[in-house]
Amino acid sequence: MIPLRIKVEANADQPFVVRLRSFEFAVGEQSTEQMNPFEVALERVGPEGADYVGEGGPIRILGIDPSKVDGDVLLVNPRRGTADRLIRSASQHNTFLVTERCDQVCLMCSQPPKNHHVDLFPHFETAALLAPEGATIGISGGEPTLFKTQLFRFLERVLLARPDLSFHVLTNGQHFDLDDWEAMSRIDRGRVVWGIPLYSCDPAVHDEIVGKTGAHAQLLENLALMCRLGAQVELRTVLMRPNADWLPLLARFIISTLPFIRTWAVMQMENIGFGRMNWKTLFYDSSEGFDVVSRSIDLVRSRGIDAWLYNFPLCTVPEPYRHLAPATISDWKRAYREECDGCSLKARCGGFFEWHPANHGYSNLGAIQ
Ligand code: SF4
């Protein structure tokens, strides 16, 4: 698995953000006049690590080939001797985890909520400003809008300073209200997509899945507000046994009540966190029961709304629908199995989550020749 945290040595007291520059220069040949204050240049590589220098002082990266982190933006925690790779320059899957707090307790949550919270928005802002040209950065949690004042200000400022960047924000959609109108209006709507889960058109089913009474009603109210704001909404529905039979009804509800959404994503589960604990009662084997999925996305697409399949191994999807199943599993947690050897679809298949169990899951899968 691609490491998101690496070891560092840095002579500082407080966390800081830095971008590594390595191979534009020959090792040892610094061009500090071309660097900004948040950059360090590779000076020397030895058995003890890779040494970088910059305005903020030297840092040493340990245990990873510097060519693999060239251009990365790190949040260095010098006391712990670690650095989080906030932006991996070669990846399309960079996400800022802004909090682990959440007000919902979804049955299949891959990252169960924690109370502890540290505000890292100032660091995220610096990191975003150092992102590669044209990057799309994910924002996730926990629930990012629990800190919506900071979030809105962050989005507004970064999008103003970097007209080439865009964001994809995962949110439960519970916390928007009319008072946010002004702050949200200042955010460039064309460059932010809000990924919001809706699990069923039946309030009881949705509320049961998210563990919060009244969540469905609040969500619909807030989706209407986002429609009036002209926000781009990607509606997300994780497919599970409790809601699978409802999927065609949800599709009908979307075309009648939520036709303003940008996309609808039907998603497969991730076997980690609560998703692992509840796997036996929740996992829906779409390789056997694809009919509810195909009917639902056919209906939504027939009304001009994009519908996609996220996290579906391609061999579990009937051929006519495979073009709707992009490789959405992030590179750092994507894995393939023995069955994938020699598969003709592997280059465009997202495979499995690294932690997907080999002994239970899809009953029909295997290499496509
Ligand atoms: S066998 Fe593996 S690579 Fe091929 S479609 Fe299935 S999951 Fe994807």
mmCIF file of C-alpha atoms and ligand atoms in Angstrom:
data_model
loop_
_atom_site.group_PDB
_atom_site.id
_atom_site.type_symbol
_atom_site.label_atom_id
_atom_site.label_comp_id
_atom_site.label_asym_id
_atom_site.label_seq_id
_atom_site.Cartn_x
_atom_site.Cartn_y
_atom_site.Cartn_z
ATOM 1 C CA MET A 1 0.000 0.000 0.000
ATOM 2 C CA ILE A 2 1.227 3.536 -0.764
ATOM 3 C CA PRO A 3 2.315 5.146 2.549
ATOM 4 C CA LEU A 4 0.478 8.365 3.438
ATOM 5 C CA ARG A 5 2.708 9.027 6.444
ATOM 6 C CA ILE A 6 6.500 8.977 6.352
ATOM 7 C CA LYS A 7 9.318 9.456 8.852
ATOM 8 C CA VAL A 8 11.148 12.763 9.056
ATOM 9 C CA GLU A 9 13.664 14.584 11.186
ATOM 10 C CA ALA A 10 13.264 18.355 11.463
ATOM 11 C CA ASN A 11 14.605 20.878 13.886
ATOM 12 C CA ALA A 12 11.359 22.695 14.763
ATOM 13 C CA ASP A 13 8.838 22.877 17.596
ATOM 14 C CA GLN A 14 5.585 23.304 15.704
ATOM 15 C CA PRO A 15 4.027 21.478 12.763
ATOM 16 C CA PHE A 16 4.666 23.084 9.372
ATOM 17 C CA VAL A 17 3.901 22.560 5.691
ATOM 18 C CA VAL A 18 6.626 22.091 3.136
ATOM 19 C CA ARG A 19 6.911 21.020 -0.511
ATOM 20 C CA LEU A 20 9.753 18.724 -1.489
ATOM 21 C CA ARG A 21 11.645 19.604 -4.629
ATOM 22 C CA SER A 22 14.100 17.017 -5.720
ATOM 23 C CA PHE A 23 14.742 16.269 -9.282
ATOM 24 C CA GLU A 24 14.446 19.560 -11.108
ATOM 25 C CA PHE A 25 17.959 20.073 -9.765
ATOM 26 C CA ALA A 26 20.889 17.725 -9.750
ATOM 27 C CA VAL A 27 21.467 16.495 -6.202
ATOM 28 C CA GLY A 28 23.604 19.016 -4.340
ATOM 29 C CA GLU A 29 22.896 21.788 -6.826
ATOM 30 C CA GLN A 30 20.469 24.047 -5.002
ATOM 31 C CA SER A 31 18.473 26.708 -6.742
ATOM 32 C CA THR A 32 16.998 28.343 -3.692
ATOM 33 C CA GLU A 33 16.333 31.584 -5.569
ATOM 34 C CA GLN A 34 13.653 29.689 -7.578
ATOM 35 C CA MET A 35 11.982 28.337 -4.482
ATOM 36 C CA ASN A 36 9.280 29.819 -2.310
ATOM 37 C CA PRO A 37 9.578 29.857 1.502
ATOM 38 C CA PHE A 38 7.499 26.687 1.805
ATOM 39 C CA GLU A 39 9.836 24.614 -0.331
ATOM 40 C CA VAL A 40 12.953 22.608 0.369
ATOM 41 C CA ALA A 41 15.377 21.207 -2.214
ATOM 42 C CA LEU A 42 17.068 17.833 -2.134
ATOM 43 C CA GLU A 43 20.705 18.292 -1.208
ATOM 44 C CA ARG A 44 22.048 14.816 -0.533
ATOM 45 C CA VAL A 45 20.895 11.194 -0.418
ATOM 46 C CA GLY A 46 22.707 8.789 1.892
ATOM 47 C CA PRO A 47 22.131 5.624 3.897
ATOM 48 C CA GLU A 48 20.775 7.708 6.793
ATOM 49 C CA GLY A 49 18.088 9.386 4.652
ATOM 50 C CA ALA A 50 17.477 12.169 2.132
ATOM 51 C CA ASP A 51 18.481 15.661 3.239
ATOM 52 C CA TYR A 52 16.637 18.755 2.044
ATOM 53 C CA VAL A 53 17.421 22.415 2.619
ATOM 54 C CA GLY A 54 15.312 25.533 2.336
ATOM 55 C CA GLU A 55 14.555 28.856 3.955
ATOM 56 C CA GLY A 56 12.883 27.191 6.917
ATOM 57 C CA GLY A 57 15.925 25.029 7.654
ATOM 58 C CA PRO A 58 16.981 21.463 6.877
ATOM 59 C CA ILE A 59 14.783 18.391 7.036
ATOM 60 C CA ARG A 60 15.586 14.724 6.526
ATOM 61 C CA ILE A 61 13.209 12.172 4.998
ATOM 62 C CA LEU A 62 13.702 8.570 6.080
ATOM 63 C CA GLY A 63 12.631 5.222 4.755
ATOM 64 C CA ILE A 64 11.383 6.257 1.323
ATOM 65 C CA ASP A 65 13.046 6.825 -2.026
ATOM 66 C CA PRO A 66 13.034 10.621 -2.616
ATOM 67 C CA SER A 67 11.952 10.092 -6.223
ATOM 68 C CA LYS A 68 8.642 8.748 -4.836
ATOM 69 C CA VAL A 69 7.921 11.959 -2.910
ATOM 70 C CA ASP A 70 9.206 14.479 -5.443
ATOM 71 C CA GLY A 71 6.834 17.452 -5.464
ATOM 72 C CA ASP A 72 4.822 16.174 -2.504
ATOM 73 C CA VAL A 73 3.412 18.640 0.007
ATOM 74 C CA LEU A 74 3.957 17.439 3.576
ATOM 75 C CA LEU A 75 2.514 18.398 6.922
ATOM 76 C CA VAL A 76 5.528 17.790 9.139
ATOM 77 C CA ASN A 77 5.039 17.010 12.801
ATOM 78 C CA PRO A 78 8.606 17.400 14.118
ATOM 79 C CA ARG A 79 7.844 16.229 17.647
ATOM 80 C CA ARG A 80 6.434 12.952 16.414
ATOM 81 C CA GLY A 81 9.064 12.625 13.687
ATOM 82 C CA THR A 82 6.383 12.046 11.047
ATOM 83 C CA ALA A 83 4.987 13.826 8.032
ATOM 84 C CA ASP A 84 1.574 13.382 6.399
ATOM 85 C CA ARG A 85 1.669 13.505 2.604
ATOM 86 C CA LEU A 86 -1.196 15.995 2.221
ATOM 87 C CA ILE A 87 -0.592 16.285 -1.521
ATOM 88 C CA ARG A 88 1.076 13.487 -3.433
ATOM 89 C CA SER A 89 2.110 15.198 -6.614
ATOM 90 C CA ALA A 90 1.727 12.106 -8.809
ATOM 91 C CA SER A 91 -1.720 11.202 -7.502
ATOM 92 C CA GLN A 92 -5.261 12.189 -8.458
ATOM 93 C CA HIS A 93 -6.485 11.063 -5.016
ATOM 94 C CA ASN A 94 -5.462 13.732 -2.533
ATOM 95 C CA THR A 95 -7.856 14.338 0.335
ATOM 96 C CA PHE A 96 -7.684 16.560 3.406
ATOM 97 C CA LEU A 97 -9.254 14.876 6.425
ATOM 98 C CA VAL A 98 -10.468 17.974 8.244
ATOM 99 C CA THR A 99 -12.057 16.322 11.275
ATOM 100 C CA GLU A 100 -12.953 12.933 12.684
ATOM 101 C CA ARG A 101 -16.015 14.301 14.464
ATOM 102 C CA CYS A 102 -19.428 13.500 13.020
ATOM 103 C CA ASP A 103 -23.041 13.837 14.141
ATOM 104 C CA GLN A 104 -24.176 10.712 12.295
ATOM 105 C CA VAL A 105 -23.247 7.112 13.008
ATOM 106 C CA CYS A 106 -23.732 5.379 9.668
ATOM 107 C CA LEU A 107 -24.004 1.605 9.803
ATOM 108 C CA MET A 108 -21.287 1.136 7.166
ATOM 109 C CA CYS A 109 -19.037 4.075 8.111
ATOM 110 C CA SER A 110 -15.483 3.312 7.035
ATOM 111 C CA GLN A 111 -14.064 5.853 9.483
ATOM 112 C CA PRO A 112 -16.029 5.752 12.737
ATOM 113 C CA PRO A 113 -16.218 9.168 14.410
ATOM 114 C CA LYS A 114 -13.857 10.284 17.162
ATOM 115 C CA ASN A 115 -14.281 13.246 19.479
ATOM 116 C CA HIS A 116 -10.743 14.538 19.250
ATOM 117 C CA HIS A 117 -10.324 17.479 16.865
ATOM 118 C CA VAL A 118 -7.415 19.728 15.915
ATOM 119 C CA ASP A 119 -8.045 22.639 13.558
ATOM 120 C CA LEU A 120 -5.631 22.153 10.651
ATOM 121 C CA PHE A 121 -7.292 24.577 8.217
ATOM 122 C CA PRO A 122 -4.339 27.002 8.178
ATOM 123 C CA HIS A 123 -2.062 24.109 7.164
ATOM 124 C CA PHE A 124 -4.577 22.860 4.600
ATOM 125 C CA GLU A 125 -4.713 26.315 3.054
ATOM 126 C CA THR A 126 -0.927 26.465 2.699
ATOM 127 C CA ALA A 127 -0.877 22.949 1.264
ATOM 128 C CA ALA A 128 -3.626 23.669 -1.254
ATOM 129 C CA LEU A 129 -1.801 26.745 -2.484
ATOM 130 C CA LEU A 130 1.212 24.499 -3.185
ATOM 131 C CA ALA A 131 -0.831 21.882 -5.082
ATOM 132 C CA PRO A 132 0.065 20.982 -8.677
ATOM 133 C CA GLU A 133 -1.581 22.903 -11.502
ATOM 134 C CA GLY A 134 -5.190 21.887 -12.118
ATOM 135 C CA ALA A 135 -5.536 19.600 -9.092
ATOM 136 C CA THR A 136 -8.856 18.518 -7.612
ATOM 137 C CA ILE A 137 -8.565 18.155 -3.849
ATOM 138 C CA GLY A 138 -10.944 16.072 -1.754
ATOM 139 C CA ILE A 139 -12.256 17.289 1.591
ATOM 140 C CA SER A 140 -13.568 14.659 3.966
ATOM 141 C CA GLY A 141 -14.104 13.708 7.586
ATOM 142 C CA GLY A 142 -15.858 12.959 9.880
ATOM 143 C CA GLU A 143 -18.198 15.736 8.946
ATOM 144 C CA PRO A 144 -16.365 18.781 7.535
ATOM 145 C CA THR A 145 -19.341 21.136 7.879
ATOM 146 C CA LEU A 146 -19.234 20.825 11.665
ATOM 147 C CA PHE A 147 -16.537 23.458 11.080
ATOM 148 C CA LYS A 148 -18.322 25.206 8.247
ATOM 149 C CA THR A 149 -17.133 28.731 9.062
ATOM 150 C CA GLN A 150 -13.525 27.629 8.619
ATOM 151 C CA LEU A 151 -14.422 25.418 5.657
ATOM 152 C CA PHE A 152 -16.241 28.133 3.709
ATOM 153 C CA ARG A 153 -13.456 30.628 4.343
ATOM 154 C CA PHE A 154 -10.842 28.071 3.280
ATOM 155 C CA LEU A 155 -12.669 27.296 0.026
ATOM 156 C CA GLU A 156 -13.259 30.943 -0.774
ATOM 157 C CA ARG A 157 -9.647 31.956 -0.174
ATOM 158 C CA VAL A 158 -7.999 29.057 -1.994
ATOM 159 C CA LEU A 159 -10.285 29.269 -5.013
ATOM 160 C CA LEU A 160 -9.637 32.990 -5.277
ATOM 161 C CA ALA A 161 -5.870 32.544 -5.063
ATOM 162 C CA ARG A 162 -5.715 29.472 -7.331
ATOM 163 C CA PRO A 163 -8.143 29.712 -10.274
ATOM 164 C CA ASP A 164 -6.914 26.334 -11.558
ATOM 165 C CA LEU A 165 -7.939 24.276 -8.496
ATOM 166 C CA SER A 166 -11.219 22.592 -7.671
ATOM 167 C CA PHE A 167 -12.613 20.708 -4.669
ATOM 168 C CA HIS A 168 -14.784 17.695 -3.947
ATOM 169 C CA VAL A 169 -16.305 17.941 -0.460
ATOM 170 C CA LEU A 170 -17.870 14.921 1.251
ATOM 171 C CA THR A 171 -20.568 16.031 3.666
ATOM 172 C CA ASN A 172 -23.673 14.557 5.275
ATOM 173 C CA GLY A 173 -25.546 17.713 4.237
ATOM 174 C CA GLN A 174 -27.047 18.239 7.698
ATOM 175 C CA HIS A 175 -25.572 21.604 8.600
ATOM 176 C CA PHE A 176 -26.250 24.062 5.807
ATOM 177 C CA ASP A 177 -28.767 26.770 6.574
ATOM 178 C CA LEU A 178 -29.994 30.104 5.264
ATOM 179 C CA ASP A 179 -27.417 31.953 7.352
ATOM 180 C CA ASP A 180 -24.728 30.350 5.180
ATOM 181 C CA TRP A 181 -26.115 31.952 2.037
ATOM 182 C CA GLU A 182 -23.646 34.811 1.935
ATOM 183 C CA ALA A 183 -20.569 32.734 2.794
ATOM 184 C CA MET A 184 -21.489 30.048 0.278
ATOM 185 C CA SER A 185 -22.252 32.626 -2.403
ATOM 186 C CA ARG A 186 -18.673 33.826 -2.173
ATOM 187 C CA ILE A 187 -17.379 30.335 -3.094
ATOM 188 C CA ASP A 188 -16.903 29.715 -6.810
ATOM 189 C CA ARG A 189 -19.755 27.225 -7.309
ATOM 190 C CA GLY A 190 -18.363 25.912 -10.583
ATOM 191 C CA ARG A 191 -15.295 24.508 -8.834
ATOM 192 C CA VAL A 192 -16.797 22.755 -5.815
ATOM 193 C CA VAL A 193 -18.764 19.509 -5.948
ATOM 194 C CA TRP A 194 -20.570 18.498 -2.764
ATOM 195 C CA GLY A 195 -20.777 14.707 -2.338
ATOM 196 C CA ILE A 196 -23.862 14.078 -0.187
ATOM 197 C CA PRO A 197 -25.306 10.703 0.823
ATOM 198 C CA LEU A 198 -28.972 9.823 0.449
ATOM 199 C CA TYR A 199 -29.656 6.171 1.171
ATOM 200 C CA SER A 200 -33.364 5.869 0.561
ATOM 201 C CA CYS A 201 -36.458 7.831 -0.371
ATOM 202 C CA ASP A 202 -38.041 6.339 2.758
ATOM 203 C CA PRO A 203 -37.178 8.562 5.738
ATOM 204 C CA ALA A 204 -37.207 5.649 8.185
ATOM 205 C CA VAL A 205 -34.752 3.609 6.108
ATOM 206 C CA HIS A 206 -32.382 6.558 5.612
ATOM 207 C CA ASP A 207 -32.526 7.599 9.281
ATOM 208 C CA GLU A 208 -31.899 4.035 10.422
ATOM 209 C CA ILE A 209 -28.813 3.767 8.198
ATOM 210 C CA VAL A 210 -27.302 7.085 9.372
ATOM 211 C CA GLY A 211 -28.315 6.581 13.017
ATOM 212 C CA LYS A 212 -30.054 9.931 13.349
ATOM 213 C CA THR A 213 -33.770 10.642 13.660
ATOM 214 C CA GLY A 214 -34.919 13.411 11.349
ATOM 215 C CA ALA A 215 -31.772 13.277 9.188
ATOM 216 C CA HIS A 216 -33.743 12.574 5.991
ATOM 217 C CA ALA A 217 -36.043 15.575 6.447
ATOM 218 C CA GLN A 218 -33.140 17.878 7.275
ATOM 219 C CA LEU A 219 -31.198 16.628 4.271
ATOM 220 C CA LEU A 220 -34.049 17.289 1.836
ATOM 221 C CA GLU A 221 -34.455 20.791 3.215
ATOM 222 C CA ASN A 222 -30.755 21.467 2.769
ATOM 223 C CA LEU A 223 -30.633 19.956 -0.705
ATOM 224 C CA ALA A 224 -33.346 22.437 -1.693
ATOM 225 C CA LEU A 225 -31.197 25.243 -0.310
ATOM 226 C CA MET A 226 -28.207 23.988 -2.311
ATOM 227 C CA CYS A 227 -30.364 23.905 -5.417
ATOM 228 C CA ARG A 228 -31.296 27.566 -4.894
ATOM 229 C CA LEU A 229 -27.620 28.387 -4.412
ATOM 230 C CA GLY A 230 -26.719 26.648 -7.665
ATOM 231 C CA ALA A 231 -24.326 24.294 -5.845
ATOM 232 C CA GLN A 232 -23.095 21.195 -7.680
ATOM 233 C CA VAL A 233 -24.381 18.116 -5.847
ATOM 234 C CA GLU A 234 -23.182 14.559 -6.323
ATOM 235 C CA LEU A 235 -25.763 12.411 -4.584
ATOM 236 C CA ARG A 236 -24.214 9.242 -3.136
ATOM 237 C CA THR A 237 -26.009 6.008 -2.262
ATOM 238 C CA VAL A 238 -24.096 3.120 -0.739
ATOM 239 C CA LEU A 239 -25.799 -0.062 -1.863
ATOM 240 C CA MET A 240 -26.662 -2.347 1.067
ATOM 241 C CA ARG A 241 -29.191 -4.998 1.953
ATOM 242 C CA PRO A 242 -31.416 -2.575 3.917
ATOM 243 C CA ASN A 243 -31.776 -0.224 0.947
ATOM 244 C CA ALA A 244 -31.125 -2.327 -2.170
ATOM 245 C CA ASP A 245 -34.774 -3.194 -2.802
ATOM 246 C CA TRP A 246 -35.614 0.498 -2.442
ATOM 247 C CA LEU A 247 -33.143 1.603 -5.084
ATOM 248 C CA PRO A 248 -35.615 1.839 -8.026
ATOM 249 C CA LEU A 249 -37.946 3.898 -5.814
ATOM 250 C CA LEU A 250 -35.046 6.158 -4.876
ATOM 251 C CA ALA A 251 -34.269 6.582 -8.584
ATOM 252 C CA ARG A 252 -37.871 7.646 -9.160
ATOM 253 C CA PHE A 253 -37.660 10.034 -6.209
ATOM 254 C CA ILE A 254 -34.475 11.586 -7.635
ATOM 255 C CA ILE A 255 -35.957 12.318 -11.043
ATOM 256 C CA SER A 256 -39.150 13.738 -9.555
ATOM 257 C CA THR A 257 -37.815 15.650 -6.542
ATOM 258 C CA LEU A 258 -34.087 16.196 -7.024
ATOM 259 C CA PRO A 259 -33.606 16.676 -10.784
ATOM 260 C CA PHE A 260 -31.125 19.498 -10.140
ATOM 261 C CA ILE A 261 -28.359 17.153 -8.914
ATOM 262 C CA ARG A 262 -25.251 16.927 -11.037
ATOM 263 C CA THR A 263 -24.667 13.187 -10.617
ATOM 264 C CA TRP A 264 -25.910 10.156 -8.753
ATOM 265 C CA ALA A 265 -23.308 7.665 -7.561
ATOM 266 C CA VAL A 266 -24.380 4.175 -6.522
ATOM 267 C CA MET A 267 -21.543 2.823 -4.421
ATOM 268 C CA GLN A 268 -20.274 -0.488 -3.127
ATOM 269 C CA MET A 269 -19.327 -0.895 0.536
ATOM 270 C CA GLU A 270 -15.884 -0.680 2.081
ATOM 271 C CA ASN A 271 -14.951 -3.470 4.487
ATOM 272 C CA ILE A 272 -13.432 -1.419 7.273
ATOM 273 C CA GLY A 273 -14.633 0.409 10.390
ATOM 274 C CA PHE A 274 -18.354 -0.139 11.013
ATOM 275 C CA GLY A 275 -18.538 -1.529 7.477
ATOM 276 C CA ARG A 276 -16.449 -4.494 8.613
ATOM 277 C CA MET A 277 -18.395 -4.958 11.861
ATOM 278 C CA ASN A 278 -21.732 -4.987 10.033
ATOM 279 C CA TRP A 279 -20.576 -6.616 6.789
ATOM 280 C CA LYS A 280 -22.634 -9.795 7.137
ATOM 281 C CA THR A 281 -25.899 -7.952 7.558
ATOM 282 C CA LEU A 282 -25.174 -5.120 5.103
ATOM 283 C CA PHE A 283 -23.123 -6.295 2.123
ATOM 284 C CA TYR A 284 -25.259 -6.608 -0.981
ATOM 285 C CA ASP A 285 -23.810 -8.889 -3.633
ATOM 286 C CA SER A 286 -24.437 -6.860 -6.774
ATOM 287 C CA SER A 287 -22.666 -9.487 -8.885
ATOM 288 C CA GLU A 288 -25.800 -11.600 -8.329
ATOM 289 C CA GLY A 289 -28.499 -8.980 -7.971
ATOM 290 C CA PHE A 290 -27.570 -6.291 -10.476
ATOM 291 C CA ASP A 291 -31.123 -5.900 -11.702
ATOM 292 C CA VAL A 292 -32.096 -3.309 -9.058
ATOM 293 C CA VAL A 293 -29.008 -1.303 -9.959
ATOM 294 C CA SER A 294 -29.487 -1.418 -13.727
ATOM 295 C CA ARG A 295 -33.168 -0.463 -13.541
ATOM 296 C CA SER A 296 -32.377 2.427 -11.239
ATOM 297 C CA ILE A 297 -29.521 3.963 -13.170
ATOM 298 C CA ASP A 298 -31.335 3.442 -16.488
ATOM 299 C CA LEU A 299 -34.240 5.462 -15.148
ATOM 300 C CA VAL A 300 -32.103 8.309 -13.823
ATOM 301 C CA ARG A 301 -29.970 8.482 -16.956
ATOM 302 C CA SER A 302 -33.063 8.487 -19.149
ATOM 303 C CA ARG A 303 -33.929 11.842 -17.551
ATOM 304 C CA GLY A 304 -30.560 13.363 -18.387
ATOM 305 C CA ILE A 305 -28.945 12.917 -14.953
ATOM 306 C CA ASP A 306 -25.543 11.254 -14.899
ATOM 307 C CA ALA A 307 -25.494 8.068 -12.837
ATOM 308 C CA TRP A 308 -22.312 6.186 -11.992
ATOM 309 C CA LEU A 309 -21.148 3.072 -10.215
ATOM 310 C CA TYR A 310 -18.377 3.686 -7.694
ATOM 311 C CA ASN A 311 -16.163 0.982 -6.184
ATOM 312 C CA PHE A 312 -17.584 -1.828 -8.332
ATOM 313 C CA PRO A 313 -15.021 -4.376 -9.641
ATOM 314 C CA LEU A 314 -15.706 -4.403 -13.390
ATOM 315 C CA CYS A 315 -16.207 -8.169 -13.641
ATOM 316 C CA THR A 316 -19.147 -7.891 -11.205
ATOM 317 C CA VAL A 317 -20.889 -5.458 -13.570
ATOM 318 C CA PRO A 318 -22.684 -6.627 -16.750
ATOM 319 C CA GLU A 319 -20.818 -5.524 -19.858
ATOM 320 C CA PRO A 320 -23.343 -2.842 -21.004
ATOM 321 C CA TYR A 321 -22.830 -0.992 -17.693
ATOM 322 C CA ARG A 322 -19.053 -1.233 -17.321
ATOM 323 C CA HIS A 323 -18.474 2.139 -18.936
ATOM 324 C CA LEU A 324 -20.385 3.636 -16.000
ATOM 325 C CA ALA A 325 -17.982 2.156 -13.439
ATOM 326 C CA PRO A 326 -14.805 4.264 -13.293
ATOM 327 C CA ALA A 327 -11.835 3.251 -11.141
ATOM 328 C CA THR A 328 -12.848 5.227 -8.065
ATOM 329 C CA ILE A 329 -10.965 3.452 -5.279
ATOM 330 C CA SER A 330 -8.087 5.744 -4.271
ATOM 331 C CA ASP A 331 -4.681 4.557 -5.469
ATOM 332 C CA TRP A 332 -3.300 4.190 -1.928
ATOM 333 C CA LYS A 333 -6.002 1.728 -0.858
ATOM 334 C CA ARG A 334 -6.577 -0.115 -4.149
ATOM 335 C CA ALA A 335 -5.654 -3.782 -4.533
ATOM 336 C CA TYR A 336 -6.106 -6.613 -7.004
ATOM 337 C CA ARG A 337 -6.436 -10.299 -6.295
ATOM 338 C CA GLU A 338 -5.139 -13.499 -7.795
ATOM 339 C CA GLU A 339 -8.223 -13.668 -9.993
ATOM 340 C CA CYS A 340 -7.131 -10.412 -11.620
ATOM 341 C CA ASP A 341 -3.946 -11.829 -13.124
ATOM 342 C CA GLY A 342 -4.237 -11.659 -16.892
ATOM 343 C CA CYS A 343 -7.599 -9.875 -16.802
ATOM 344 C CA SER A 344 -8.092 -7.749 -19.918
ATOM 345 C CA LEU A 345 -10.005 -5.134 -17.906
ATOM 346 C CA LYS A 346 -7.377 -4.602 -15.220
ATOM 347 C CA ALA A 347 -5.982 -1.358 -16.666
ATOM 348 C CA ARG A 348 -9.328 0.406 -16.262
ATOM 349 C CA CYS A 349 -10.695 -1.533 -13.285
ATOM 350 C CA GLY A 350 -10.599 -0.023 -9.787
ATOM 351 C CA GLY A 351 -10.196 -3.494 -8.249
ATOM 352 C CA PHE A 352 -10.879 -3.824 -4.544
ATOM 353 C CA PHE A 353 -10.233 -1.973 -1.349
ATOM 354 C CA GLU A 354 -6.974 -3.282 0.086
ATOM 355 C CA TRP A 355 -8.911 -4.694 3.044
ATOM 356 C CA HIS A 356 -11.679 -6.379 1.045
ATOM 357 C CA PRO A 357 -11.982 -9.971 2.354
ATOM 358 C CA ALA A 358 -10.972 -12.665 -0.096
ATOM 359 C CA ASN A 359 -13.257 -15.267 1.467
ATOM 360 C CA HIS A 360 -16.543 -13.389 1.371
ATOM 361 C CA GLY A 361 -17.984 -10.787 -0.888
ATOM 362 C CA TYR A 362 -18.904 -11.144 -4.540
ATOM 363 C CA SER A 363 -19.966 -14.594 -5.634
ATOM 364 C CA ASN A 364 -19.279 -13.877 -9.300
ATOM 365 C CA LEU A 365 -15.970 -12.382 -10.242
ATOM 366 C CA GLY A 366 -12.917 -13.323 -12.199
ATOM 367 C CA ALA A 367 -10.644 -12.339 -15.036
ATOM 368 C CA ILE A 368 -12.291 -11.241 -18.280
ATOM 369 C CA GLN A 369 -10.288 -12.457 -21.283
HETATM 370 S S1 SF4 B 1 -10.782 -9.815 -12.350
HETATM 371 FE FE1 SF4 B 1 -9.895 -8.135 -11.164
HETATM 372 S S2 SF4 B 1 -9.106 -6.689 -12.680
HETATM 373 FE FE2 SF4 B 1 -10.537 -8.040 -13.742
HETATM 374 S S3 SF4 B 1 -12.476 -6.986 -13.681
HETATM 375 FE FE3 SF4 B 1 -12.427 -8.375 -11.913
HETATM 376 S S4 SF4 B 1 -11.643 -7.143 -10.233
HETATM 377 FE FE4 SF4 B 1 -11.174 -6.046 -12.129
#
